[in-house]
């Protein structure tokens, strides 16, 4: 708990009081927490760029726009049987498969 205050540099949203003896916690300071998150973001951005660079129809896009596209990408998980899109749905996004398989049906 407490990650929101560290992420957004805002006051604590709750008071927390130990209820048992002993109560032992692990503490992570803000500087370390933010540093680790920044490193994680950089690794994720690099992986997104590698994925985007492997997509044929994006090969002509310059590096700056590819980086913007990578920053706009958000992960979405699907379970077997979940429907990603249906024929006739509005085309408001495109998808790049990071891992797994999708089945395409009813093509016209």
mmCIF file of N, CA and C in Angstrom, residues 2 14 23 51 82 98:
data_model
loop_
_atom_site.group_PDB
_atom_site.id
_atom_site.type_symbol
_atom_site.label_atom_id
_atom_site.label_comp_id
_atom_site.label_asym_id
_atom_site.label_seq_id
_atom_site.Cartn_x
_atom_site.Cartn_y
_atom_site.Cartn_z
ATOM 1 N N UNK A 2 0.331 2.344 -0.427
ATOM 2 C CA UNK A 2 1.084 3.595 -0.451
ATOM 3 C C UNK A 2 1.641 3.947 -1.810
ATOM 4 N N UNK A 14 -5.127 7.305 3.161
ATOM 5 C CA UNK A 14 -5.662 6.534 4.281
ATOM 6 C C UNK A 14 -4.677 6.561 5.442
ATOM 7 N N UNK A 23 3.892 -6.780 13.722
ATOM 8 C CA UNK A 23 3.556 -6.501 12.334
ATOM 9 C C UNK A 23 4.847 -6.087 11.662
ATOM 10 N N UNK A 51 8.734 -4.897 -31.372
ATOM 11 C CA UNK A 51 7.523 -5.481 -31.945
ATOM 12 C C UNK A 51 7.039 -4.647 -33.135
ATOM 13 N N UNK A 82 -12.621 -15.591 -26.043
ATOM 14 C CA UNK A 82 -12.958 -14.165 -26.013
ATOM 15 C C UNK A 82 -12.989 -13.624 -27.439
ATOM 16 N N UNK A 98 1.120 -9.772 -29.653
ATOM 17 C CA UNK A 98 2.418 -9.901 -28.995
ATOM 18 C C UNK A 98 2.756 -11.374 -28.792
#
